[in-house]
Structure formats: structure tokens, C-alpha cells
mmCIF file of C-alpha atoms in Angstrom:
data_model
loop_
_atom_site.group_PDB
_atom_site.id
_atom_site.type_symbol
_atom_site.label_atom_id
_atom_site.label_comp_id
_atom_site.label_asym_id
_atom_site.label_seq_id
_atom_site.Cartn_x
_atom_site.Cartn_y
_atom_site.Cartn_z
ATOM 1 C CA MET V 244 79.004 75.001 80.386
ATOM 2 C CA ARG V 245 75.458 75.491 79.395
ATOM 3 C CA LEU V 246 73.202 78.034 80.887
ATOM 4 C CA ALA V 247 71.720 75.703 83.370
ATOM 5 C CA GLU V 248 75.079 74.766 84.743
ATOM 6 C CA LEU V 249 76.204 78.468 84.814
ATOM 7 C CA SER V 250 72.873 79.185 86.916
ATOM 8 C CA GLU V 251 73.699 76.238 89.339
ATOM 9 C CA ARG V 252 77.300 77.114 89.871
ATOM 10 C CA SER V 253 76.581 80.912 90.371
ATOM 11 C CA GLY V 254 73.191 80.482 92.270
ATOM 12 C CA VAL V 255 71.681 82.914 89.965
ATOM 13 C CA ALA V 256 68.332 82.179 88.375
ATOM 14 C CA ILE V 257 68.334 81.493 84.663
ATOM 15 C CA ALA V 258 65.762 84.345 84.103
ATOM 16 C CA THR V 259 68.136 86.733 85.898
ATOM 17 C CA ILE V 260 71.141 85.598 83.790
ATOM 18 C CA LYS V 261 69.163 86.292 80.593
ATOM 19 C CA TYR V 262 68.338 89.751 81.908
ATOM 20 C CA TYR V 263 71.790 90.521 82.451
ATOM 21 C CA LEU V 264 72.758 89.152 78.838
ATOM 22 C CA ARG V 265 70.016 91.384 77.313
ATOM 23 C CA GLU V 266 71.378 94.386 79.492
ATOM 24 C CA GLY V 267 75.026 93.803 78.372
ATOM 25 C CA LEU V 268 76.195 93.174 81.782
ATOM 26 C CA LEU V 269 77.336 89.841 80.832
ATOM 27 C CA PRO V 270 78.974 89.022 77.447
ATOM 28 C CA PRO V 271 77.140 86.549 75.203
ATOM 29 C CA GLY V 272 78.345 82.777 75.252
ATOM 30 C CA ARG V 273 79.942 81.106 72.489
ATOM 31 C CA ARG V 274 77.014 80.121 70.166
ATOM 32 C CA VAL V 275 76.878 76.422 69.589
ATOM 33 C CA SER V 276 73.430 76.287 67.721
ATOM 34 C CA ALA V 277 70.458 78.580 67.005
ATOM 35 C CA THR V 278 69.285 78.209 70.661
ATOM 36 C CA THR V 279 72.281 77.074 72.531
ATOM 37 C CA ALA V 280 75.416 78.970 73.716
ATOM 38 C CA ASP V 281 78.434 77.775 75.968
ATOM 39 C CA TYR V 282 79.665 79.856 78.870
ATOM 40 C CA ASP V 283 83.101 79.589 80.593
ATOM 41 C CA GLU V 284 84.801 80.566 83.901
ATOM 42 C CA ASP V 285 85.002 84.244 82.653
ATOM 43 C CA HIS V 286 81.100 84.288 82.449
ATOM 44 C CA LEU V 287 80.937 82.799 86.001
ATOM 45 C CA ARG V 288 83.456 85.376 87.505
ATOM 46 C CA ARG V 289 81.745 88.234 85.814
ATOM 47 C CA LEU V 290 78.233 87.075 86.951
ATOM 48 C CA ARG V 291 79.511 87.021 90.436
ATOM 49 C CA LEU V 292 80.879 90.489 90.061
ATOM 50 C CA VAL V 293 77.514 91.731 88.666
ATOM 51 C CA ARG V 294 75.629 90.239 91.721
ATOM 52 C CA ALA V 295 77.986 91.642 94.008
ATOM 53 C CA MET V 296 77.597 95.240 92.635
ATOM 54 C CA ILE V 297 73.818 94.922 92.303
ATOM 55 C CA GLN V 298 72.988 93.058 95.461
ATOM 56 C CA VAL V 299 75.708 94.238 97.920
ATOM 57 C CA GLY V 300 76.630 97.441 96.471
ATOM 58 C CA LYS V 301 73.078 98.473 95.516
ATOM 59 C CA VAL V 302 74.552 99.828 92.205
ATOM 60 C CA PRO V 303 71.929 100.601 89.570
ATOM 61 C CA VAL V 304 71.983 98.333 86.387
ATOM 62 C CA ALA V 305 73.092 101.598 84.173
ATOM 63 C CA THR V 306 75.866 102.280 86.488
ATOM 64 C CA VAL V 307 77.019 98.642 86.515
ATOM 65 C CA ARG V 308 77.115 98.753 82.719
ATOM 66 C CA GLU V 309 79.289 101.816 82.798
ATOM 67 C CA VAL V 310 81.748 100.570 85.267
ATOM 68 C CA LEU V 311 81.969 97.062 83.188
ATOM 69 C CA GLY V 312 82.605 99.254 80.074
ATOM 70 C CA HIS V 313 85.778 100.553 81.976
ATOM 71 C CA VAL V 314 86.917 97.385 83.096
ATOM 72 C CA ASP V 315 86.561 95.690 79.693
ATOM 73 C CA ASP V 316 88.455 98.742 77.994
ATOM 74 C CA ASP V 317 91.995 97.295 77.185
ATOM 75 C CA SER V 318 92.937 100.556 75.442
ATOM 76 C CA LEU V 319 93.412 102.221 78.770
ATOM 77 C CA GLY V 320 96.472 101.778 80.920
ATOM 78 C CA ARG V 321 96.043 99.975 84.273
ATOM 79 C CA THR V 322 95.711 103.081 86.301
ATOM 80 C CA ILE V 323 93.305 104.821 84.035
ATOM 81 C CA ARG V 324 91.292 101.715 83.577
ATOM 82 C CA LEU V 325 91.073 101.050 87.278
ATOM 83 C CA GLY V 326 90.647 104.678 88.253
ATOM 84 C CA ALA V 327 87.533 105.097 85.566
ATOM 85 C CA ALA V 328 85.907 101.916 86.853
ATOM 86 C CA LEU V 329 86.000 102.997 90.451
ATOM 87 C CA TRP V 330 85.109 106.465 89.642
ATOM 88 C CA ALA V 331 81.977 105.216 88.081
ATOM 89 C CA LEU V 332 80.819 103.573 91.126
ATOM 90 C CA PRO V 333 78.312 105.659 93.301
ATOM 91 C CA GLN V 334 80.101 108.082 95.588
ATOM 92 C CA GLU V 335 79.073 109.973 98.759
ATOM 93 C CA ASP V 336 77.643 113.341 97.719
ATOM 94 C CA GLY V 337 80.549 115.821 96.872
ATOM 95 C CA PRO V 338 80.387 119.495 97.701
ATOM 96 C CA ASP V 339 78.850 120.334 94.565
ATOM 97 C CA GLU V 340 76.014 117.882 94.995
ATOM 98 C CA GLY V 341 75.640 117.445 98.638
ATOM 99 C CA ALA V 342 72.504 118.730 100.739
ATOM 100 C CA GLU V 343 74.654 121.479 102.320
ATOM 101 C CA GLY V 344 75.648 122.486 98.944
ATOM 102 C CA VAL V 345 78.743 124.712 97.829
ATOM 103 C CA GLU V 346 76.994 127.928 97.484
ATOM 104 C CA GLY V 347 76.124 129.928 100.575
ATOM 105 C CA ALA V 348 73.177 132.394 100.941
ATOM 106 C CA GLU V 349 75.096 135.171 99.044
ATOM 107 C CA GLY V 350 75.561 132.721 96.210
ATOM 108 C CA GLY V 351 79.458 132.731 97.065
ATOM 109 C CA ALA V 352 81.428 129.535 97.974
ATOM 110 C CA ASP V 353 80.538 127.879 101.288
ATOM 111 C CA GLU V 354 83.116 128.798 103.857
ATOM 112 C CA ALA V 355 83.205 125.169 105.479
ATOM 113 C CA VAL V 356 83.760 123.651 102.013
ATOM 114 C CA VAL V 357 86.476 125.993 101.167
ATOM 115 C CA ALA V 358 88.323 125.290 104.441
ATOM 116 C CA ALA V 359 87.674 121.652 104.077
ATOM 117 C CA ARG V 360 89.125 121.650 100.624
ATOM 118 C CA ALA V 361 92.265 123.390 101.829
ATOM 119 C CA GLU V 362 92.746 121.071 104.559
ATOM 120 C CA VAL V 363 92.380 118.127 102.327
ATOM 121 C CA ASP V 364 94.901 119.421 99.786
ATOM 122 C CA LEU V 365 97.306 120.242 102.643
ATOM 123 C CA LEU V 366 96.844 116.566 103.646
ATOM 124 C CA LEU V 367 97.535 115.333 100.286
ATOM 125 C CA ASP V 368 100.723 117.380 100.263
ATOM 126 C CA MET V 369 101.821 116.184 103.530
ATOM 127 C CA LEU V 370 101.330 112.579 102.571
ATOM 128 C CA GLY V 371 103.123 113.190 99.247
ATOM 129 C CA TRP V 372 100.154 111.824 97.346
ATOM 130 C CA THR V 373 100.784 113.915 94.342
ATOM 131 C CA THR V 374 98.486 112.105 91.857
ATOM 132 C CA ALA V 375 95.500 112.608 94.331
ATOM 133 C CA ARG V 376 96.552 116.216 94.511
ATOM 134 C CA GLU V 377 96.731 116.812 90.765
ATOM 135 C CA LEU V 378 93.471 114.983 90.063
ATOM 136 C CA GLY V 379 91.519 116.435 92.980
ATOM 137 C CA PRO V 380 88.997 118.729 91.277
ATOM 138 C CA LEU V 381 88.102 115.710 88.855
ATOM 139 C CA SER V 382 87.977 113.054 91.456
ATOM 140 C CA PRO V 383 84.575 112.012 93.185
ATOM 141 C CA VAL V 384 86.536 110.588 96.009
ATOM 142 C CA HIS V 385 88.238 113.951 96.629
ATOM 143 C CA ARG V 386 84.916 115.618 96.670
ATOM 144 C CA SER V 387 83.547 113.154 99.104
ATOM 145 C CA LEU V 388 86.378 113.595 101.536
ATOM 146 C CA VAL V 389 85.976 117.302 101.323
ATOM 147 C CA VAL V 390 82.163 117.158 101.946
ATOM 148 C CA ALA V 391 82.710 114.942 104.809
ATOM 149 C CA VAL V 392 85.384 117.268 106.381
ATOM 150 C CA ALA V 393 83.112 120.278 105.639
ATOM 151 C CA THR V 394 80.337 118.434 107.659
ATOM 152 C CA LEU V 395 82.305 117.506 110.492
ATOM 153 C CA ASN V 396 83.449 121.278 110.769
ATOM 154 C CA ARG V 397 79.849 122.389 110.657
ATOM 155 C CA LEU V 398 78.955 120.116 113.385
ATOM 156 C CA GLY V 399 81.796 121.373 115.691
ATOM 157 C CA TYR V 400 84.263 118.543 115.170
ATOM 158 C CA PRO V 401 86.955 120.104 113.212
ATOM 159 C CA TRP V 402 89.358 117.820 111.311
ATOM 160 C CA ASP V 403 92.479 119.206 109.879
ATOM 161 C CA ALA V 404 95.370 117.792 107.947
ATOM 162 C CA GLU V 405 97.327 117.030 111.043
ATOM 163 C CA LEU V 406 94.622 114.998 112.576
ATOM 164 C CA MET V 407 93.798 113.227 109.338
ATOM 165 C CA ALA V 408 97.619 112.451 108.490
ATOM 166 C CA PRO V 409 98.042 109.392 110.670
ATOM 167 C CA TYR V 410 94.734 107.834 109.146
ATOM 168 C CA GLY V 411 95.940 108.625 105.740
ATOM 169 C CA ARG V 412 99.044 106.687 106.288
ATOM 170 C CA LEU V 413 97.253 103.756 107.713
ATOM 171 C CA MET V 414 94.969 103.857 104.520
ATOM 172 C CA HIS V 415 98.000 103.812 102.382
ATOM 173 C CA GLN V 416 99.131 100.573 104.138
ATOM 174 C CA ALA V 417 95.665 99.284 103.340
ATOM 175 C CA ALA V 418 95.927 100.432 99.605
ATOM 176 C CA VAL V 419 99.381 98.432 99.269
ATOM 177 C CA ARG V 420 97.731 95.120 100.449
ATOM 178 C CA ASP V 421 94.607 95.750 98.255
ATOM 179 C CA LEU V 422 96.854 96.125 95.159
ATOM 180 C CA ASP V 423 99.275 93.282 96.270
ATOM 181 C CA PHE V 424 95.856 91.128 96.194
ATOM 182 C CA VAL V 425 94.752 92.603 92.825
ATOM 183 C CA GLU V 426 98.412 91.787 91.361
ATOM 184 C CA SER V 427 97.785 88.005 92.360
ATOM 185 C CA HIS V 428 95.414 87.680 89.590
ATOM 186 C CA PRO V 429 96.547 86.752 85.964
ATOM 187 C CA SER V 430 94.637 88.983 83.506
ATOM 188 C CA GLU V 431 94.177 92.701 83.204
ATOM 189 C CA THR V 432 90.605 92.370 83.158
ATOM 190 C CA GLU V 433 90.691 90.052 86.264
ATOM 191 C CA LYS V 434 92.727 92.604 88.131
ATOM 192 C CA VAL V 435 90.346 95.359 87.505
ATOM 193 C CA GLU V 436 87.311 93.116 88.260
ATOM 194 C CA THR V 437 88.687 92.146 91.346
ATOM 195 C CA ALA V 438 89.617 95.878 92.520
ATOM 196 C CA VAL V 439 85.811 96.825 91.807
ATOM 197 C CA ALA V 440 84.697 93.865 93.825
ATOM 198 C CA ALA V 441 86.945 94.604 96.548
ATOM 199 C CA THR V 442 85.761 98.175 96.785
ATOM 200 C CA ILE V 443 82.187 96.956 97.128
ATOM 201 C CA LEU V 444 82.786 93.773 99.321
ATOM 202 C CA PHE V 445 85.753 94.619 101.446
ATOM 203 C CA GLN V 446 84.729 98.071 102.720
ATOM 204 C CA PRO V 447 82.291 96.604 105.076
ATOM 205 C CA VAL V 448 84.716 94.220 106.489
ATOM 206 C CA LEU V 449 87.209 97.166 106.956
ATOM 207 C CA ARG V 450 84.317 99.085 108.547
ATOM 208 C CA ALA V 451 83.642 96.332 111.034
ATOM 209 C CA LEU V 452 87.362 95.587 111.760
ATOM 210 C CA HIS V 453 87.869 99.179 112.619
ATOM 211 C CA ARG V 454 84.873 99.081 115.142
ATOM 212 C CA LEU V 455 86.228 95.869 116.564
ATOM 213 C CA ALA V 456 89.513 97.456 117.026
ATOM 214 C CA GLN V 457 88.124 100.429 118.880
ATOM 215 C CA GLU V 458 86.185 98.110 121.219
ATOM 216 C CA GLU V 459 89.293 96.191 121.973
ATOM 217 C CA GLU V 460 91.530 99.083 122.491
ATOM 218 C CA SER V 461 88.782 100.691 124.892
ATOM 219 C CA ALA V 462 88.696 97.457 126.793
ATOM 220 C CA ARG V 463 92.518 97.445 127.185
ATOM 221 C CA ARG V 464 92.659 101.040 128.423
ATOM 222 C CA TYR V 465 89.523 101.252 130.597
ATOM 223 C CA GLY V 466 88.343 97.805 131.207
ATOM 224 C CA LEU V 467 85.169 96.076 131.068
ATOM 225 C CA SER V 468 83.607 97.199 134.212
#
């Protein structure tokens, strides 16, 4: 398809597509003349992913480029390729980055963070999530969980491993469904692209479903009066 058709099918302006091409977010089309290139379904799929990351996920262009670099790195195994792409996405502040910080007034480790990290690691042991346990210090997701638990503890809402474990088991069921969906796509690149898109687009759906479920359960227990 020509650039005009790619624009029409994607709903993205030609000028924006040209910008994405210049920034390396979209691979160049197959050159058919000095001024004309052909684009295919892979370009359309990638263009939709880029728009999802920028418009919905509010991901900076430089970060989009980094994520897509991991998506396209076929020298990596699927787990590392997927993990690298997802880790490159913006995360919640980790304990070494958050407003509360890791360091206390005396320059030592923040007690709430130390306690939260211990509970998170205990949780991972309880769930048998050995990979998450081993990668803990390297994972921005692990850091985000630690700082969230530390913040809850500071505010007087302590969350320990026992309280988090049932939620962890439910999240594992969600992860199984996520990867079943990813596996339904044919190529390695499509699988990783789908996982990135799902991380950005499906999380608002899951949050909304969680809140609706809370409303439903509240009505069942306590009525609507």
C-alpha cells in the first residue's frame, strides 16, 4: 500500500507517519521509486502499536524507540526479549527513585523500604515465583511493588506477604491468559508487540473490571440501600 492508504487505514496523518519514519519508530517501506515506497500489514500493525504507546501510554518517543529496539531484537530468546521490552516501558518510581527515597535522615536505608522489600521477597517465595525472586534487584517492576508496599506501610495500611499472596495468585491466572493471547499470534515479533500493546491498553481495562467487581460484591453483601 502507498503512504496515503497507510494513513487512511490507520487514521494517522501522513505528516505524523513521516515523523515516525524519521524517528525510526516505523521501518522504511519498500522503495519503488525515488519518491515512492510501499508499505504492508506489518507497517500498519507497528503504526498502531506506536500510536497506542504514545497516545494512550503517554510514552516518550525516545522510550518508544528503545522498547521497539528490544521488540525487533531477534538475537534474544522470547523471555528476555519480552522482559527487556516491558522493562523499558515507564514504571512507577522505584525505592531508589521515589519521592520518599531509600535513604533516611541518617543516610541509612529507609526502614519502610527495607521492611517492604523483605515482605515482597517473602511473597515471591510463597508464590514460588523463582525468576521474579532472582531478578528482584534488577527489575523495575519489583522496585515499583516495593515502593508501593512501603508507601502503604508509612500511611498506616500495612500489607504483608500473607495479605498479598491471594492477589498474587489471581494475577498469575491473569498472566496465564495474557500469554495464551500472546501465543495466538504467529511471529515472534507479533508476540512481543502484542505483549507491549496489552501492557499499555489492557491495564486500564483490568483496573476498571476490578472496580466494577468491588461495586458488585458490595451490592451483594450490603444491598443498594
